[in-house]
mmCIF file of C-alpha atoms in Angstrom:
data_model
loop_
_atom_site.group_PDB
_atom_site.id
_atom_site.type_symbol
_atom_site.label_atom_id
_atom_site.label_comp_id
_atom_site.label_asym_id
_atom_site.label_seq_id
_atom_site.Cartn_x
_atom_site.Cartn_y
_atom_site.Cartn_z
ATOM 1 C CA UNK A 173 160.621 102.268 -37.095
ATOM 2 C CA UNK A 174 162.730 100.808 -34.104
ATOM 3 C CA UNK A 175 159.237 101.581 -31.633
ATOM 4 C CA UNK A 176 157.338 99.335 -34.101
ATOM 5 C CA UNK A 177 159.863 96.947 -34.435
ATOM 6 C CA UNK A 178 160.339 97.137 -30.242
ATOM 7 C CA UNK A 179 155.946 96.902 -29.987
ATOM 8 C CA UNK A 180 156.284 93.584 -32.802
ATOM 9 C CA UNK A 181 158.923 91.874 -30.524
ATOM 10 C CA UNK A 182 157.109 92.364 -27.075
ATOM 11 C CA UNK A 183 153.588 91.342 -28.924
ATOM 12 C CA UNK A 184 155.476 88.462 -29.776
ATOM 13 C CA UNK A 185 156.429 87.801 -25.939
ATOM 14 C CA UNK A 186 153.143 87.815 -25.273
ATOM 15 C CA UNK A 187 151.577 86.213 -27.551
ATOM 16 C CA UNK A 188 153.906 83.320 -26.389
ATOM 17 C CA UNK A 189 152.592 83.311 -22.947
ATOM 18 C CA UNK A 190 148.853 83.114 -24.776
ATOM 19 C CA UNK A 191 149.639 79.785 -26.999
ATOM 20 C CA UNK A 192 151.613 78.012 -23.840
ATOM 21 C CA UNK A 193 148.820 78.617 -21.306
ATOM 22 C CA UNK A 194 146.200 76.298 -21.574
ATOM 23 C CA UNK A 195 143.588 78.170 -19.012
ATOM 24 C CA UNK A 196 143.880 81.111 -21.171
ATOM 25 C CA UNK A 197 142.879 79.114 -24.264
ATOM 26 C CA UNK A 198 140.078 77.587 -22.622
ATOM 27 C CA UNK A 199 138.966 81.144 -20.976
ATOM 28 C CA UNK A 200 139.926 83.417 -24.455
ATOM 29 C CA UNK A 201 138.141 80.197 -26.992
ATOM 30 C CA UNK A 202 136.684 76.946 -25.588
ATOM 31 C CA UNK A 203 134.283 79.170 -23.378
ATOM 32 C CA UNK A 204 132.338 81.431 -25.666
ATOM 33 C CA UNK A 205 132.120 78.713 -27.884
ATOM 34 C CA UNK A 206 130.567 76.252 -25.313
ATOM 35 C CA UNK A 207 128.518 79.092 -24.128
ATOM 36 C CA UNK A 208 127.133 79.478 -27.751
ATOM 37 C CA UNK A 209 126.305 75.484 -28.237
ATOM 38 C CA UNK A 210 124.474 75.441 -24.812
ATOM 39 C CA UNK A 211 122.462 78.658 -25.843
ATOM 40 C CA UNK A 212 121.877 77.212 -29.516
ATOM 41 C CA UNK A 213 120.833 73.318 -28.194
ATOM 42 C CA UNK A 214 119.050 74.236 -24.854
ATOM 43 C CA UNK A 215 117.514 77.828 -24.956
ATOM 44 C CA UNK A 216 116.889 77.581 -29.315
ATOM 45 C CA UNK A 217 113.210 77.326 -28.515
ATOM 46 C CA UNK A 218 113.668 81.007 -27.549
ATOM 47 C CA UNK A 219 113.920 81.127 -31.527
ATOM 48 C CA UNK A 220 110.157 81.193 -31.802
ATOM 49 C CA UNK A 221 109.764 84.527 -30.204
ATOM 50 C CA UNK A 222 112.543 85.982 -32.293
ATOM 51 C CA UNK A 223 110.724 87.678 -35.128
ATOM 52 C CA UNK A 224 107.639 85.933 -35.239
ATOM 53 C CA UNK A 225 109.635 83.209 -35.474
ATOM 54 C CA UNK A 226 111.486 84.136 -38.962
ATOM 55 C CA UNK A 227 114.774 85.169 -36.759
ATOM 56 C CA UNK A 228 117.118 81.661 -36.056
ATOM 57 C CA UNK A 229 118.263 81.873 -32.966
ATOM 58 C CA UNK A 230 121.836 81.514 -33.536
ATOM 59 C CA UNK A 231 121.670 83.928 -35.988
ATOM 60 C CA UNK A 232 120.487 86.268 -33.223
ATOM 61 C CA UNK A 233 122.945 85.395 -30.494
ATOM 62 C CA UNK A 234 126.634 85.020 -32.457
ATOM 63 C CA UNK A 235 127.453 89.084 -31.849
ATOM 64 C CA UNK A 236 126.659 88.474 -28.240
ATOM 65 C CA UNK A 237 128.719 85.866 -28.043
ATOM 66 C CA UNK A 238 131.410 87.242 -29.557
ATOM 67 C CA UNK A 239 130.913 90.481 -27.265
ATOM 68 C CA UNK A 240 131.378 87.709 -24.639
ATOM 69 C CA UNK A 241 134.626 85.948 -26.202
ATOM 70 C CA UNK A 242 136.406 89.785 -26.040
ATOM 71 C CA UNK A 243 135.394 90.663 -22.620
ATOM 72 C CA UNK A 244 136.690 87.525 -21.414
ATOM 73 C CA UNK A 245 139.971 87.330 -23.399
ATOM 74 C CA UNK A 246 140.829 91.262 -22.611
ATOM 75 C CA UNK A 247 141.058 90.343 -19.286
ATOM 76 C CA UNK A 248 144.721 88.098 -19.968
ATOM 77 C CA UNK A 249 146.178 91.846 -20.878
ATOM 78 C CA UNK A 250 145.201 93.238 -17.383
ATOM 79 C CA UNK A 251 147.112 89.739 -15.935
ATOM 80 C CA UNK A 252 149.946 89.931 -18.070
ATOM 81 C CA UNK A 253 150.707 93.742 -17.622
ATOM 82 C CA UNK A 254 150.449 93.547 -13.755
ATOM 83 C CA UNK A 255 152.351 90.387 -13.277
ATOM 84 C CA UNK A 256 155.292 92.454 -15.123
ATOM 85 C CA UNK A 257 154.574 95.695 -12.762
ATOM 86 C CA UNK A 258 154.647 92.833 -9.751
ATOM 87 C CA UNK A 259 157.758 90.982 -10.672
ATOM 88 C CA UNK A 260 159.828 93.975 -11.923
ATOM 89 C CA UNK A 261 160.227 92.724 -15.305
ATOM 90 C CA UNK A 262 159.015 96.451 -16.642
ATOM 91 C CA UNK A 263 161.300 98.385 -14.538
ATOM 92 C CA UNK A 264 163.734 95.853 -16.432
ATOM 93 C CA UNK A 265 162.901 96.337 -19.604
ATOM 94 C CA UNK A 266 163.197 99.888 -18.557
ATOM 95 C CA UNK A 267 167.235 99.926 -18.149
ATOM 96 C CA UNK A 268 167.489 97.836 -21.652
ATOM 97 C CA UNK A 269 167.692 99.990 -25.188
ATOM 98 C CA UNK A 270 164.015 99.483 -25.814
ATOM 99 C CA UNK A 271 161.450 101.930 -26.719
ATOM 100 C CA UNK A 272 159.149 103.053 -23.866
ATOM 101 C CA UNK A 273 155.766 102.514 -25.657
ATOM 102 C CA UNK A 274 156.744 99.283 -27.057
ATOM 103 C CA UNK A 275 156.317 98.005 -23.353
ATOM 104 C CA UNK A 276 152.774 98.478 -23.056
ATOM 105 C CA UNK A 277 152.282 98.161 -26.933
ATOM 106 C CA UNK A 278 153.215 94.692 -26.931
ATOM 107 C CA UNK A 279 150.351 94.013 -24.836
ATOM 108 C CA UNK A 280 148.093 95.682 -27.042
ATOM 109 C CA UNK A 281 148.919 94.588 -29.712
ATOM 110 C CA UNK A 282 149.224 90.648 -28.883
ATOM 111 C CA UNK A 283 145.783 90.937 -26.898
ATOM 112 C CA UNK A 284 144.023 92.475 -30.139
ATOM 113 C CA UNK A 285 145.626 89.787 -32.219
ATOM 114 C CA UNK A 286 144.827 86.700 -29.939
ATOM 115 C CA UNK A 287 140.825 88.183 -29.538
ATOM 116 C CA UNK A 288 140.459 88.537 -33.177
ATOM 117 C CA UNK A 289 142.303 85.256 -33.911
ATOM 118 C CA UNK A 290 139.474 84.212 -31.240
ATOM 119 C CA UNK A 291 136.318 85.085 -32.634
ATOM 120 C CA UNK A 292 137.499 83.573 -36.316
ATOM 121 C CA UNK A 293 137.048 80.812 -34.534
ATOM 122 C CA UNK A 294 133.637 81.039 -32.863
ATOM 123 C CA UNK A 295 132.395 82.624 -36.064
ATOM 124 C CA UNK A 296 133.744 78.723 -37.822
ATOM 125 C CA UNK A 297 131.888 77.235 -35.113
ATOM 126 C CA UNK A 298 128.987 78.816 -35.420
ATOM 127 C CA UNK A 299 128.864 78.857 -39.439
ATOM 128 C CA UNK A 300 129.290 74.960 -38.259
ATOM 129 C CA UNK A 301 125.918 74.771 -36.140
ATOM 130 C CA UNK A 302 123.911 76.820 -38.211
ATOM 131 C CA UNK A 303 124.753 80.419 -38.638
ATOM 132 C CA UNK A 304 124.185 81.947 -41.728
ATOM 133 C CA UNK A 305 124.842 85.806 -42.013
ATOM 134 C CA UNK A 306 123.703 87.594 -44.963
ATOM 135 C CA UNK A 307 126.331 90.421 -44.685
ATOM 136 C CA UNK A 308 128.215 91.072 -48.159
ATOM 137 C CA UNK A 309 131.820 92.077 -47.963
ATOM 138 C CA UNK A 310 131.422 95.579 -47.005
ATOM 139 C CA UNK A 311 129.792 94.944 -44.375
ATOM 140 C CA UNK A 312 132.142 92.179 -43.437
ATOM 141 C CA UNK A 313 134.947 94.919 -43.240
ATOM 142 C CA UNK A 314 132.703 96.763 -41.720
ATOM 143 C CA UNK A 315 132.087 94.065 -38.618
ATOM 144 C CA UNK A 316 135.807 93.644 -38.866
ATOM 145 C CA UNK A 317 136.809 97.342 -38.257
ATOM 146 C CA UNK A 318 134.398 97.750 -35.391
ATOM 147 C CA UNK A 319 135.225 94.703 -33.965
ATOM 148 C CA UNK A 320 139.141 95.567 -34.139
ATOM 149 C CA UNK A 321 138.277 99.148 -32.757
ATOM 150 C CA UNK A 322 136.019 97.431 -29.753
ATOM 151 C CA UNK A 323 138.752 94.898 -28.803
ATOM 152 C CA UNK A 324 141.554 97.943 -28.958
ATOM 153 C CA UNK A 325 139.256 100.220 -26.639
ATOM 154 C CA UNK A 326 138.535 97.151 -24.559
ATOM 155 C CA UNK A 327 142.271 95.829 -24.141
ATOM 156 C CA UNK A 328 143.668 99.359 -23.187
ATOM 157 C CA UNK A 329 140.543 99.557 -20.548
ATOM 158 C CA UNK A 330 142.158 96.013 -19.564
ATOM 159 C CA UNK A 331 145.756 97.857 -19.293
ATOM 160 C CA UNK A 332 144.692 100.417 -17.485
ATOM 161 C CA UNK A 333 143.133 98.372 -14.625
ATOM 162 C CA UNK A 334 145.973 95.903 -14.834
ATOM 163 C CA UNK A 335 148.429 98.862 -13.713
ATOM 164 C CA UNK A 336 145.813 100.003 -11.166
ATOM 165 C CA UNK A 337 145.299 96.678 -9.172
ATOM 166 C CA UNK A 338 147.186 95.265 -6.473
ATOM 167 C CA UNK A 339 147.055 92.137 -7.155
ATOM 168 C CA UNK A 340 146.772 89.290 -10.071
ATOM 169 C CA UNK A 341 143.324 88.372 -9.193
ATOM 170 C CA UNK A 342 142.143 91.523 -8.648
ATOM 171 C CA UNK A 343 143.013 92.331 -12.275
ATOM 172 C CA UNK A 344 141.540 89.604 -13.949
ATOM 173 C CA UNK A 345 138.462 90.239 -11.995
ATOM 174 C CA UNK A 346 137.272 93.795 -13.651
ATOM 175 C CA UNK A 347 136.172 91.838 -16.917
ATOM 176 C CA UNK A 348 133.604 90.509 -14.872
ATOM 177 C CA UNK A 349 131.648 94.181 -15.217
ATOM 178 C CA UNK A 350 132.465 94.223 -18.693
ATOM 179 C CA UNK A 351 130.560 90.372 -18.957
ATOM 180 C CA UNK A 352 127.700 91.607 -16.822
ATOM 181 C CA UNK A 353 127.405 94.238 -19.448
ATOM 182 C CA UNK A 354 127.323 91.987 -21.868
ATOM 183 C CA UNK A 355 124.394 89.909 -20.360
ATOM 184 C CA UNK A 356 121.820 92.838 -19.644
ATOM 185 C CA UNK A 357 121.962 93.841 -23.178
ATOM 186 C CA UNK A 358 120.092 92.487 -26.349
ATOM 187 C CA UNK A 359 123.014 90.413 -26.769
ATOM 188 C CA UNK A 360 121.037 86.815 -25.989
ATOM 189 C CA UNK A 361 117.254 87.840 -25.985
ATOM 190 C CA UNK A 362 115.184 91.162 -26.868
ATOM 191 C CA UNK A 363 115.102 93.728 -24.175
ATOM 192 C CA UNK A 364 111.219 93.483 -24.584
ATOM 193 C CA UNK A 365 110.526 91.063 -22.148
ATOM 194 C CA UNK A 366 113.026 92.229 -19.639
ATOM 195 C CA UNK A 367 111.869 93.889 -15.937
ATOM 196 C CA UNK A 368 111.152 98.021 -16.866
ATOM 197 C CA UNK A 369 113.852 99.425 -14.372
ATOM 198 C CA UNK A 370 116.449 96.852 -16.231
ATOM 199 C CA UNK A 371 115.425 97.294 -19.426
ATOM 200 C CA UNK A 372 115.893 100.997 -19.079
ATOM 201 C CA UNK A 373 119.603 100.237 -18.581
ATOM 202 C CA UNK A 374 120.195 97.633 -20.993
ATOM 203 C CA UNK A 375 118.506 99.850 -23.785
ATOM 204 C CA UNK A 376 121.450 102.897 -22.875
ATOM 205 C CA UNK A 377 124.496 100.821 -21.932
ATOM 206 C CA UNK A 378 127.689 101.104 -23.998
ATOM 207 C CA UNK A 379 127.669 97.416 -25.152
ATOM 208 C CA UNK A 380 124.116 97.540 -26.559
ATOM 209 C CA UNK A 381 124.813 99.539 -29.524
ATOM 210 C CA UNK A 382 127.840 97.699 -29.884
ATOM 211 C CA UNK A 383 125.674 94.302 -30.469
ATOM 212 C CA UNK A 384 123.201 95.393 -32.137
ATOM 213 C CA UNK A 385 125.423 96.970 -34.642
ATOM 214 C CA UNK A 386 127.373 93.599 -35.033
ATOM 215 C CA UNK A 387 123.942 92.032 -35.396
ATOM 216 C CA UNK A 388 122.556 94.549 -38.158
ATOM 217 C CA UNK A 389 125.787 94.134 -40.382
ATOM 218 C CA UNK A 390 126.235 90.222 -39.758
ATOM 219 C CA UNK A 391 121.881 89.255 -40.457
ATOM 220 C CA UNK A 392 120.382 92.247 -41.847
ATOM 221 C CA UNK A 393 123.115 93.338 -44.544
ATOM 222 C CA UNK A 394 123.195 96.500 -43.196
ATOM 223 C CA UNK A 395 124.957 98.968 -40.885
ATOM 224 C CA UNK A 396 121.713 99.845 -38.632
ATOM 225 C CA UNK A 397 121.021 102.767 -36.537
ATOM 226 C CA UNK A 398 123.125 102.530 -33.808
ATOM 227 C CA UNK A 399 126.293 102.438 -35.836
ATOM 228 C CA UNK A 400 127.355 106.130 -34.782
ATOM 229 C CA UNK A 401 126.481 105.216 -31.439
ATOM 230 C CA UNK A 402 128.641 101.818 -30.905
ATOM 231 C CA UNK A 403 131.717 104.263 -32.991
ATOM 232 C CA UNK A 404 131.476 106.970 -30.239
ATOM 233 C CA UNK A 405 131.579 104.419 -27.561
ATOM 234 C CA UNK A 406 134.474 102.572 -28.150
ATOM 235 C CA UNK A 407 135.998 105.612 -30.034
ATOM 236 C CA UNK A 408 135.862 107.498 -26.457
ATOM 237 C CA UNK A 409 136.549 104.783 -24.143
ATOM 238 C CA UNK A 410 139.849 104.070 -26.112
ATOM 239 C CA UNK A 411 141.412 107.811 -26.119
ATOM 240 C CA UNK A 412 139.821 108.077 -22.516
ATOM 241 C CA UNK A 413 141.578 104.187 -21.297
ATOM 242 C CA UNK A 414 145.413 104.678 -23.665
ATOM 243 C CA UNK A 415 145.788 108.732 -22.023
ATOM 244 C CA UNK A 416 144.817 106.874 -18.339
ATOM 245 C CA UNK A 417 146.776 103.817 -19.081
ATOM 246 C CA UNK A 418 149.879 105.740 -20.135
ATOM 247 C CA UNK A 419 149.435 108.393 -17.268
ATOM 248 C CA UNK A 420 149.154 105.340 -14.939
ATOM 249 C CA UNK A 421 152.226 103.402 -16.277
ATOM 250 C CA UNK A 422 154.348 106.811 -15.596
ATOM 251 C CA UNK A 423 153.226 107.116 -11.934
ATOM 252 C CA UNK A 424 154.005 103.537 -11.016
ATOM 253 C CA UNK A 425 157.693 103.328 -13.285
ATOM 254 C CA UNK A 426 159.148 106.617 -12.733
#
């Protein structure tokens, strides 16, 4: 009870830092959703080769972008958790009666909130400029839990290079794989069309079964075929990132 309570009141810490820093609500909100009007109102026509032109556009590009707004917000954990290795504030909270996993908890726990908080509001937006899923409520929970378990997997990824790097910007800076990811995928237009060599990749990358799972419960209604695929990703890549993370986080503090 007293490590949850600990975890609650160093989420809360953080999540601080997240509503008083204006960059990070401009990088973690304003930025995927810009990103999703400019693809909407300057590459729609791109709608007519969706589907024989039955597939809206929007309707095809909203997991991607909120793929995008996680990869970008995750990135604030791997900050926050090395400016507190740099400035000795977690070999502080270290000597004070708190519990040990809280520390890096807290982190975790405010970056999942803040991401999902996040995405509610690109989803508004985009319900706002035309998106219309079809998904019923299971699937809605459905989108929800594997969006909660891809932002967990993602933010301890996040942790773990946060207690790896050297510096701030050098942090920050992994997400930028995760984003490139992001963009050779079906996230923002079929694979189809895409150079052989590159579509090779994009069709057996982590983050493509991960979209077009989102996709398939959000416009089709249902959970698709790559379902078991996008749940083994992030299912691995969050044991494989917390163990690292926490193995990490004992080599630099002890």
């Amino acid at each position: 009870m007293r490590a949850l309570q600990d975890t609650w009141t160093m989420a809360k810490r953080s999540l601080r830092h997240t509503v008083r820093s204006m960059d990070t609500i401009i990088t973690v909100a304003a930025t995927p959703i810009a990103m999703m009007l400019l693809f909407v109102y300057v590459f729609g026509g791109l709608g007519s080769s969706l589907g024989n032109g039955s597939v809206k556009y929007v309707d095809f590009i909203v997991p991607g972008i909120v793929a995008m707004c996680v990869v970008s917000g995750i990135a604030y954990a791997a900050v926050r958790v090395n400016m507190d290795l740099q400035k000795g504030i977690i070999n502080r909270f270290k000597t004070m009666p708190v519990a040990p996993s809280s520390i890096l908890g807290g982190h975790a726990v405010s970056s999942v909130a803040s991401n999902l908080f996040s995405v509610l509001l690109v989803i508004l937006v985009a319900l706002i400029v035309g998106f219309r899923p079809s998904a019923g409520i299971v699937e809605w929970l459905l989108f929800g839990g594997l969006l909660t378990l891809f932002t967990a997997a993602t933010t301890w990824l996040a942790i773990m290079f946060g207690l790896l790097a050297k510096t701030v910007e050098g942090a920050g800076s992994f997400s930028y794989l995760l984003l490139l990811l992001v963009f050779v995928s079906p996230a923002f237009t079929p694979t189809d069309g895409m150079n052989p060599v590159v579509r090779s990749f994009a069709e057996h990358q982590p983050m493509t079964p991960i979209v077009e799972t989102m996709r398939s419960l959000l416009t089709n209604g249902t959970i698709g075929d790559s379902a078991w695929s996008a749940a083994a990703w992030c299912i691995g890549l969050l044991v494989v990132s917390y163990f690292l993370a926490l193995r990490i986080y004992k080599r630099k503090t002890s």
